[in-house]
Coordinates of C-alpha atoms in Angstrom, one line a residue:
M1 CA 0.1 0.2 0.1
G2 CA 1.4 3.5 -1.1
V3 CA 1.2 6.8 0.6
M4 CA -1.8 7.7 -1.9
A5 CA -3.6 4.5 -0.6
I6 CA -4.0 6.1 3.1
P7 CA -7.1 7.9 3.3
R8 CA -7.0 11.7 3.0
A9 CA -8.3 11.7 6.9
A10 CA -5.3 9.8 7.8
R11 CA -2.8 12.0 6.0
V12 CA -4.5 15.1 7.6
Y13 CA -4.2 13.5 10.9
I14 CA -0.8 12.7 10.7
G15 CA 0.6 15.8 9.3
C16 CA -1.2 17.5 12.4
A17 CA 0.5 14.8 14.8
L18 CA 4.0 15.6 13.0
L19 CA 3.5 19.5 13.0
G20 CA 2.9 19.2 16.7
A21 CA 5.8 17.2 17.3
A22 CA 8.0 19.5 15.6
A23 CA 6.3 22.4 17.5
C24 CA 7.6 20.0 20.6
G25 CA 11.1 19.6 19.7
L26 CA 12.1 22.8 18.3
P27 CA 12.6 25.0 21.4
A28 CA 15.4 22.7 22.4
L29 CA 17.2 23.7 19.4
R30 CA 16.9 27.8 19.8
P31 CA 20.1 29.4 20.9
G32 CA 20.3 30.2 24.4
A33 CA 17.9 27.2 25.4
Q34 CA 20.5 25.6 27.8
T35 CA 19.5 21.8 26.4
P36 CA 21.6 19.4 28.5
W37 CA 23.0 17.8 25.1
G38 CA 25.2 15.4 26.8
T39 CA 21.9 13.6 28.7
V40 CA 19.8 13.9 25.7
A41 CA 22.6 12.5 23.3
L42 CA 23.1 9.5 26.1
V43 CA 19.7 8.9 26.2
A44 CA 18.9 9.3 22.4
G45 CA 21.5 6.8 21.7
L46 CA 20.7 4.4 24.5
Y47 CA 17.1 3.9 22.8
A48 CA 18.1 3.7 19.7
V49 CA 20.7 0.8 20.4
C50 CA 17.7 -1.1 22.3
E51 CA 15.5 -0.8 18.9
L52 CA 18.4 -1.4 16.4
P53 CA 18.5 -5.1 16.8
G54 CA 14.7 -5.2 15.3
R55 CA 16.1 -3.7 12.5
C56 CA 19.2 -5.6 11.9
P57 CA 18.7 -9.4 11.2
L58 CA 22.3 -10.0 11.7
L59 CA 22.3 -8.5 15.1
G60 CA 19.1 -10.2 16.3
R61 CA 20.4 -13.5 15.7
A62 CA 23.6 -12.4 17.5
L63 CA 21.7 -11.8 20.5
G64 CA 20.3 -15.5 20.1
G65 CA 17.1 -13.9 18.1
S66 CA 15.7 -12.8 21.3
V67 CA 14.6 -9.6 19.8
P68 CA 11.5 -7.7 21.0
M69 CA 8.7 -8.2 18.7
G70 CA 6.6 -5.2 19.5
A71 CA 6.7 -1.5 20.2
G72 CA 7.2 -0.5 23.8
S73 CA 9.5 -3.0 25.2
F74 CA 12.0 -0.1 25.5
F75 CA 9.5 2.5 26.7
P76 CA 11.4 2.9 30.1
V77 CA 14.4 4.7 28.4
L78 CA 12.0 7.1 27.1
L79 CA 10.1 7.5 30.5
T80 CA 13.5 8.1 32.0
S81 CA 14.0 10.9 29.7
A82 CA 10.8 12.4 30.7
L83 CA 11.6 12.5 34.3
L84 CA 15.1 13.8 33.9
L85 CA 14.9 16.5 30.8
P86 CA 12.9 19.8 30.2
P87 CA 10.1 18.9 27.9
S88 CA 11.6 19.9 24.6
A89 CA 15.1 18.1 25.1
A90 CA 13.0 15.0 26.4
A91 CA 11.0 15.0 22.9
L92 CA 14.2 14.6 20.8
T93 CA 15.5 11.4 22.4
A94 CA 12.5 9.3 21.1
L95 CA 13.5 10.6 17.4
P96 CA 16.5 8.3 16.5
G97 CA 15.0 5.3 18.0
A98 CA 11.5 5.3 16.7
L99 CA 13.1 6.1 13.0
L100 CA 15.3 2.8 13.3
A101 CA 12.2 0.7 15.0
R102 CA 11.3 -2.2 13.2
V103 CA 8.1 -2.0 10.8
E104 CA 6.4 -5.1 9.6
Q105 CA 3.5 -3.7 7.6
R106 CA 3.3 -1.3 4.6
P107 CA 3.9 1.9 4.0
A108 CA 7.0 1.1 6.5
G109 CA 8.2 4.7 5.9
V110 CA 5.0 6.5 6.8
R111 CA 4.4 4.3 9.7
R112 CA 7.7 4.8 11.0
V113 CA 7.6 8.5 10.6
W114 CA 4.0 8.3 12.3
R115 CA 5.5 6.4 15.2
A116 CA 8.1 9.2 15.9
G117 CA 5.9 11.7 15.8
Q118 CA 3.5 10.2 18.3
L119 CA 6.4 9.2 20.6
V120 CA 7.9 12.7 20.3
L121 CA 4.6 14.4 21.6
A122 CA 3.9 11.5 24.3
V123 CA 7.2 12.1 25.8
W124 CA 7.1 15.8 25.7
A125 CA 3.7 15.6 27.6
A126 CA 5.1 13.4 30.2
A127 CA 8.0 15.5 30.7
L128 CA 5.8 18.7 31.0
V129 CA 3.6 17.1 33.6
A130 CA 7.0 15.7 35.4
T131 CA 8.5 19.2 35.4
V132 CA 5.2 21.0 36.5
L133 CA 5.1 18.7 39.7
S134 CA 8.8 19.4 40.3
C135 CA 10.0 16.0 39.6
E136 CA 13.4 17.2 39.0
E137 CA 13.8 18.3 42.7
V138 CA 12.5 15.3 44.4
L139 CA 14.6 13.0 42.4
G140 CA 17.5 14.3 44.5
H141 CA 21.0 14.6 43.0
G142 CA 24.2 13.0 43.9
A143 CA 24.1 12.7 47.5
H144 CA 20.7 13.9 48.0
T145 CA 18.7 11.0 48.1
P146 CA 15.3 10.9 46.3
D147 CA 12.1 12.2 48.1
F148 CA 10.4 8.6 48.6
P149 CA 7.2 8.3 48.4
Y150 CA 6.6 11.6 47.2
V151 CA 8.4 11.1 44.0
L152 CA 6.1 8.3 43.0
L153 CA 3.4 11.1 42.2
P154 CA 5.0 13.3 39.7
A155 CA 6.4 9.9 38.2
G156 CA 3.2 8.4 38.1
V157 CA 1.3 11.3 36.6
A158 CA 4.1 11.4 34.0
V159 CA 3.6 7.8 33.0
L160 CA -0.2 8.2 32.9
T161 CA 0.1 11.0 30.8
F162 CA 2.4 9.2 28.2
C163 CA -0.1 6.5 28.2
L164 CA -3.1 8.7 27.5
V165 CA -1.5 10.6 24.8
L166 CA -0.2 7.3 22.9
T167 CA -3.8 5.7 23.3
A168 CA -5.3 8.6 22.4
L169 CA -3.2 9.2 19.2
D170 CA -3.5 5.2 18.5
G171 CA -7.2 5.6 18.8
G172 CA -7.2 8.5 16.1
I173 CA -5.3 6.9 13.8
R174 CA -7.4 3.5 13.9
W175 CA -10.5 6.1 13.2
T176 CA -9.3 7.8 10.1
A177 CA -6.8 5.3 8.7
E178 CA -9.0 2.1 9.4
G179 CA -12.6 3.5 9.1
L180 CA -13.2 2.1 12.5
A181 CA -16.3 4.0 14.3
A182 CA -15.1 6.4 16.8
R183 CA -16.7 4.4 19.9
T184 CA -14.8 1.2 18.4
A185 CA -11.7 2.9 17.6
W186 CA -10.8 4.1 21.2
R187 CA -12.8 1.5 23.1
G188 CA -10.4 -0.2 25.7
L189 CA -7.3 1.0 24.4
F190 CA -6.2 2.9 27.4
L191 CA -7.2 0.3 29.8
R192 CA -5.3 -2.5 28.1
A193 CA -2.0 -0.3 28.0
L194 CA -2.3 1.1 31.6
A195 CA -0.7 -2.0 33.2
P196 CA 2.3 -2.2 30.8
H197 CA 2.8 1.4 31.1
A198 CA 2.8 1.3 34.7
V199 CA 5.3 -1.5 34.9
H200 CA 7.4 0.7 32.3
G201 CA 7.0 3.6 34.3
L202 CA 8.6 1.8 37.4
A203 CA 11.5 0.5 35.5
G204 CA 11.8 4.0 34.1
L205 CA 11.9 5.5 37.6
M206 CA 14.6 3.5 38.7
M207 CA 16.5 4.3 35.8
A208 CA 16.3 7.8 36.6
V209 CA 17.0 7.6 40.2
L210 CA 20.2 5.7 39.2
W211 CA 21.1 8.3 36.4
R212 CA 20.9 11.0 39.4
S213 CA 22.8 9.1 41.9
T214 CA 26.3 9.5 42.9
Y215 CA 27.2 6.4 40.2
G216 CA 25.8 8.3 37.2
P217 CA 24.5 7.0 34.0
V218 CA 26.3 4.0 34.1
A219 CA 24.8 2.3 36.9
A220 CA 21.2 3.4 35.4
L221 CA 22.4 0.7 32.6
F222 CA 21.8 -2.0 35.0
V223 CA 18.0 -1.7 34.4
L224 CA 18.8 -2.6 31.1
L225 CA 19.2 -6.2 32.4
P226 CA 15.6 -6.9 33.6
M227 CA 14.2 -5.1 30.4
Y228 CA 16.1 -7.6 28.2
I229 CA 14.7 -10.4 30.1
S230 CA 11.4 -9.1 29.6
C231 CA 12.0 -8.6 25.9
W232 CA 12.9 -12.3 26.0
V233 CA 10.0 -13.2 27.4
F234 CA 7.9 -11.3 25.1
A235 CA 9.6 -12.8 22.1
Q236 CA 9.1 -16.3 23.3
Y237 CA 5.3 -15.4 23.4
H238 CA 5.4 -14.3 19.9
R239 CA 7.3 -17.4 18.7
E240 CA 4.8 -19.3 20.4
R241 CA 1.9 -17.4 18.7
A242 CA 3.7 -17.9 15.5
A243 CA 3.9 -21.6 16.0
H244 CA -0.1 -21.2 16.7
Q245 CA -0.4 -19.7 13.3
A246 CA 1.7 -22.1 11.5
T247 CA -0.7 -25.0 13.0
I248 CA -3.8 -22.9 11.6
R249 CA -2.4 -22.6 8.4
A250 CA -1.3 -26.4 8.0
L251 CA -5.0 -27.4 8.9
V252 CA -6.9 -25.1 6.7
Q253 CA -4.5 -26.2 3.6
A254 CA -5.4 -29.9 4.3
V255 CA -9.2 -28.8 4.2
D256 CA -8.3 -27.0 1.1
I257 CA -6.7 -29.9 -0.5
K258 CA -9.4 -32.3 0.4
D259 CA -12.3 -29.9 -0.7
T260 CA -11.4 -28.0 -3.5
Y261 CA -14.6 -26.4 -4.0
T262 CA -14.2 -24.1 -1.1
R263 CA -10.4 -22.8 -1.6
G264 CA -9.9 -19.5 0.1
H265 CA -13.5 -19.7 1.7
S266 CA -12.3 -20.4 5.2
E267 CA -9.6 -17.3 5.4
R268 CA -12.7 -15.1 4.3
V269 CA -14.9 -16.2 6.8
G270 CA -12.3 -15.4 9.2
R271 CA -12.0 -11.9 8.2
A272 CA -15.8 -11.5 7.9
S273 CA -16.1 -12.8 11.3
V274 CA -13.5 -10.1 12.7
L275 CA -15.4 -7.3 10.6
I276 CA -18.4 -8.0 12.8
A277 CA -16.7 -8.4 15.9
R278 CA -15.1 -4.9 15.6
E279 CA -18.4 -3.4 14.6
L280 CA -19.9 -5.3 17.8
G281 CA -17.0 -3.6 19.9
M282 CA -15.8 -6.6 21.2
E283 CA -12.3 -6.7 23.0
E284 CA -9.1 -7.0 21.1
E285 CA -7.9 -10.3 22.8
R286 CA -10.9 -11.9 21.6
L287 CA -10.9 -10.8 17.9
E288 CA -7.6 -13.1 17.2
I289 CA -9.6 -16.3 18.8
L290 CA -12.5 -15.4 16.6
R291 CA -10.7 -15.3 13.5
F292 CA -9.3 -18.4 14.2
A293 CA -12.8 -20.0 14.7
G294 CA -13.8 -18.6 11.2
I295 CA -10.7 -20.0 9.7
L296 CA -11.3 -23.2 11.2
H297 CA -14.9 -23.7 11.1
D298 CA -15.0 -26.3 8.5
V299 CA -12.0 -28.4 9.7
G300 CA -14.0 -31.0 10.7
K301 CA -14.5 -31.8 6.7
L302 CA -11.2 -33.7 7.2
G303 CA -13.2 -36.4 9.0
V304 CA -15.6 -36.4 6.1
P305 CA -15.0 -39.1 3.1
T306 CA -13.6 -37.2 0.1
R307 CA -16.1 -39.1 -2.1
V308 CA -18.9 -37.4 -0.2
L309 CA -17.3 -34.1 -0.2
R310 CA -16.6 -34.1 -3.9
K311 CA -19.8 -35.9 -5.1
D312 CA -20.8 -34.2 -8.4
G313 CA -24.3 -35.4 -7.7
P314 CA -27.3 -34.9 -5.4
L315 CA -26.6 -36.3 -1.8
T316 CA -28.4 -39.3 -0.3
P317 CA -30.1 -38.8 3.1
E318 CA -27.1 -40.9 4.7
E319 CA -24.4 -38.7 3.0
R320 CA -26.1 -35.3 4.2
R321 CA -26.4 -37.0 7.7
I322 CA -22.5 -37.6 7.1
I323 CA -22.0 -34.0 6.1
E324 CA -23.9 -32.7 9.1
L325 CA -21.4 -34.3 11.6
H326 CA -18.5 -32.1 10.5
P327 CA -18.9 -29.4 13.1
E328 CA -18.6 -32.4 15.8
Y329 CA -15.3 -33.6 13.7
G330 CA -14.2 -30.2 13.8
H331 CA -14.7 -29.7 17.7
E332 CA -13.1 -33.2 18.5
M333 CA -9.9 -32.3 16.3
I334 CA -8.9 -29.0 18.1
R335 CA -10.4 -30.1 21.5
G336 CA -6.8 -30.5 23.0
I337 CA -5.5 -27.0 21.2
G338 CA -5.8 -25.0 24.4
F339 CA -5.0 -21.6 22.8
L340 CA -8.2 -21.4 20.6
G341 CA -10.7 -21.2 23.4
E342 CA -13.8 -20.0 22.3
A343 CA -13.1 -21.0 19.2
R344 CA -14.1 -24.8 19.9
A345 CA -17.8 -23.7 20.7
A346 CA -17.9 -21.6 17.2
I347 CA -16.6 -24.5 15.4
L348 CA -19.2 -26.9 17.1
H349 CA -22.2 -24.9 16.7
H350 CA -21.9 -22.5 13.6
H351 CA -24.8 -24.3 11.9
E352 CA -27.1 -23.7 14.8
K353 CA -30.2 -21.4 13.9
M354 CA -32.1 -19.1 16.0
D355 CA -35.4 -20.7 15.6
G356 CA -33.7 -24.0 16.7
S357 CA -33.7 -25.8 13.4
G358 CA -29.9 -26.2 12.7
Y359 CA -27.5 -28.8 13.6
P360 CA -25.6 -30.4 15.4
Y361 CA -28.0 -29.7 18.8
G362 CA -30.7 -27.7 17.6
L363 CA -30.0 -24.8 20.0
R364 CA -31.9 -21.9 19.7
G365 CA -31.2 -18.0 20.5
G366 CA -29.3 -17.2 22.9
Q367 CA -28.2 -21.0 23.9
I368 CA -25.9 -20.5 20.8
P369 CA -22.7 -19.2 21.7
E370 CA -21.9 -15.6 20.5
F371 CA -19.0 -16.5 18.2
A372 CA -20.9 -19.4 16.7
R373 CA -23.5 -16.6 15.7
V374 CA -20.8 -14.3 14.4
V375 CA -19.2 -17.2 12.1
A376 CA -22.7 -18.2 10.9
V377 CA -23.3 -14.9 9.5
A378 CA -19.8 -14.7 8.2
D379 CA -20.0 -18.3 6.6
A380 CA -23.4 -17.7 5.0
F381 CA -22.4 -14.3 3.5
D382 CA -19.0 -15.6 1.8
A383 CA -21.0 -18.8 0.4
M384 CA -23.6 -16.3 -1.3
T385 CA -20.8 -14.1 -2.5
S386 CA -18.1 -16.5 -3.8
T387 CA -18.1 -17.9 -7.4
R388 CA -17.3 -21.3 -7.5
S389 CA -17.2 -24.1 -10.4
Y390 CA -20.6 -25.0 -9.8
S391 CA -22.5 -21.3 -8.9
R392 CA -22.0 -17.9 -9.5
A393 CA -21.8 -15.2 -7.1
R394 CA -24.6 -13.1 -5.6
P395 CA -23.9 -9.6 -5.6
V396 CA -23.4 -8.4 -2.2
E397 CA -26.4 -6.4 -2.2
K398 CA -28.5 -9.5 -2.9
A399 CA -26.5 -11.7 0.0
V400 CA -27.1 -9.0 2.6
A401 CA -30.9 -9.0 1.3
E402 CA -30.8 -12.8 2.2
L403 CA -29.3 -12.3 5.5
E404 CA -31.6 -9.7 6.4
R405 CA -34.6 -11.6 5.3
C406 CA -33.5 -14.5 7.4
A407 CA -32.4 -12.4 10.4
G408 CA -34.5 -13.6 13.4
T409 CA -35.2 -17.2 12.2
H410 CA -31.7 -18.3 10.9
F411 CA -29.3 -15.5 12.0
D412 CA -28.8 -13.4 14.9
P413 CA -30.2 -9.9 13.7
R414 CA -27.4 -8.1 15.7
M415 CA -24.8 -9.7 13.6
V416 CA -26.6 -9.3 10.4
R417 CA -26.6 -5.6 11.5
A418 CA -22.9 -5.5 12.2
L419 CA -21.9 -7.1 9.0
V420 CA -23.9 -4.4 7.1
R421 CA -22.3 -1.7 8.8
A422 CA -18.8 -3.1 8.1
L423 CA -19.6 -3.7 4.8
D424 CA -20.8 0.0 4.2
R425 CA -17.5 1.0 6.1
H426 CA -15.0 -1.3 4.1
G427 CA -16.7 -3.2 1.2
W428 CA -15.9 -6.7 0.5
Q429 CA -13.7 -8.5 -1.9
T430 CA -14.8 -11.3 -3.3
G431 CA -12.8 -13.8 -5.1
V432 CA -13.1 -17.2 -6.9
T433 CA -12.7 -20.4 -4.5
A434 CA -12.9 -23.1 -6.8
D435 CA -9.8 -24.7 -8.5
E436 CA -11.1 -23.2 -12.0
P437 CA -13.5 -20.6 -12.6
P438 CA -16.5 -21.1 -14.8
P439 CA -16.0 -20.9 -18.3
P440 CA -16.6 -17.6 -19.8
G441 CA -20.5 -17.0 -20.6
T442 CA -21.5 -19.9 -18.5
V443 CA -24.5 -18.8 -16.2
A444 CA -24.6 -20.9 -13.1
P445 CA -26.9 -21.1 -10.4
E446 CA -26.5 -19.3 -7.4
A447 CA -25.4 -20.6 -3.9
P448 CA -28.2 -21.9 -2.3
V449 CA -28.1 -20.3 1.0
V450 CA -31.9 -20.1 1.5
P451 CA -34.7 -22.0 0.3
T452 CA -35.3 -20.0 -3.1
P453 CA -36.4 -21.1 -6.4
R454 CA -33.3 -21.6 -8.6
P455 CA -32.0 -24.1 -11.7
V456 CA -31.0 -27.9 -10.9
A457 CA -27.1 -27.6 -10.5
R458 CA -24.6 -30.7 -10.3
R459 CA -23.6 -31.8 -6.8
D460 CA -26.7 -30.1 -5.7
T461 CA -30.1 -31.6 -6.9
A462 CA -31.7 -33.4 -4.0
P463 CA -34.0 -31.3 -1.7
E464 CA -32.1 -29.4 1.3
P465 CA -33.6 -28.1 4.5
P466 CA -33.7 -24.3 4.7
L467 CA -30.0 -22.7 4.9
A468 CA -28.7 -25.5 3.7
R469 CA -25.4 -25.2 1.4
P470 CA -23.9 -27.6 -1.0
Q471 CA -21.8 -30.0 0.4
G472 CA -18.6 -28.2 -1.0
T473 CA -19.9 -24.9 1.2
A474 CA -20.9 -26.6 4.7

């Protein structure tokens, strides 16, 4: 994605943040500003060195591959500068490290510059609060010990300010760049960030106290050891998460190989499920599990005979009963995978219906788990809007109309409304999911998501219960 692909509102927002950051840091460069350049250079260099392994693969491997995987691992260094330095000088310490930090998503340049501006603003605000509350005096200097416990007050308020500014700016970029609703963009950001920032603040205060002690900046470097250990633990978490992702991909690839008629379907159901959940204001920590639920909702088809999945003609009643066992097969397959959490219930119940006519247990209404109700809507929507070798995609508008018509009987109306809002905001990219697209000029029947009159097609000529799909789209 290039710079021009960024929404105009987001470009304006980023531009305003960068202008604000420049206004915060420039006073330190004016003649006669009496900026303590020695301390600025030491802190800025230390932060840059901390961020460098994430940018340099060779250096990261030299450190055993335990490079921090996310922003914020070395915030204690920045918070130290906020407690030690005047606001404009403290703001400058964030620049080198922010510009060197690792960026995995494109456009990397824009993201890096945005991150630098965001950190400059946050550090400046934290330092301003610390200055107003006379943090420099209570920290002590040399033989003068810090004034405990009063020093905790300015340090704590400075950390709180740092957290508030970062989360406020994060919410703004989610609102302008990702198109989220305002209430969703900021929901829960501050509360989720508060605990980690409090820990960073304690480390930053410890570093500032040692810096101002008789032992000087060298003593403050000892704080880097527990910081590095925390980064190592964080990296292990990300490695474990990467292993989880690999497990999911392997299962999905196995399903795609076995049932070529729905290739790509699982990934899109996962994406649609997350769109619905974001509109509902679901907590961020649940979104990843819901995405796994959407991706793995058909994993039980690995337990269905291939001859049934790929059958060209109508299904017999016995074959239909076999197909309808796939949610239970899927639940059994992933039962021992602990990190999937709520996803297991969604995989088991995503074919239940609000009126109790679904399977495998005939649950109705609120008895159906929330994740299952989300995945059911996402699954049906993608089945209708995907072009396959035996059916032509319906336009998004017609698919939405069908979902709305069946809301309350088959689907949770709340989930349908959330999908409609998400589609209005983000649109939807459909795609061919069979091995081969239909021949040019071929008019295929529409995917049978609801019991509407339609031409007879191969693989789907037997009467079906309401909202049943061809065996390839179960």
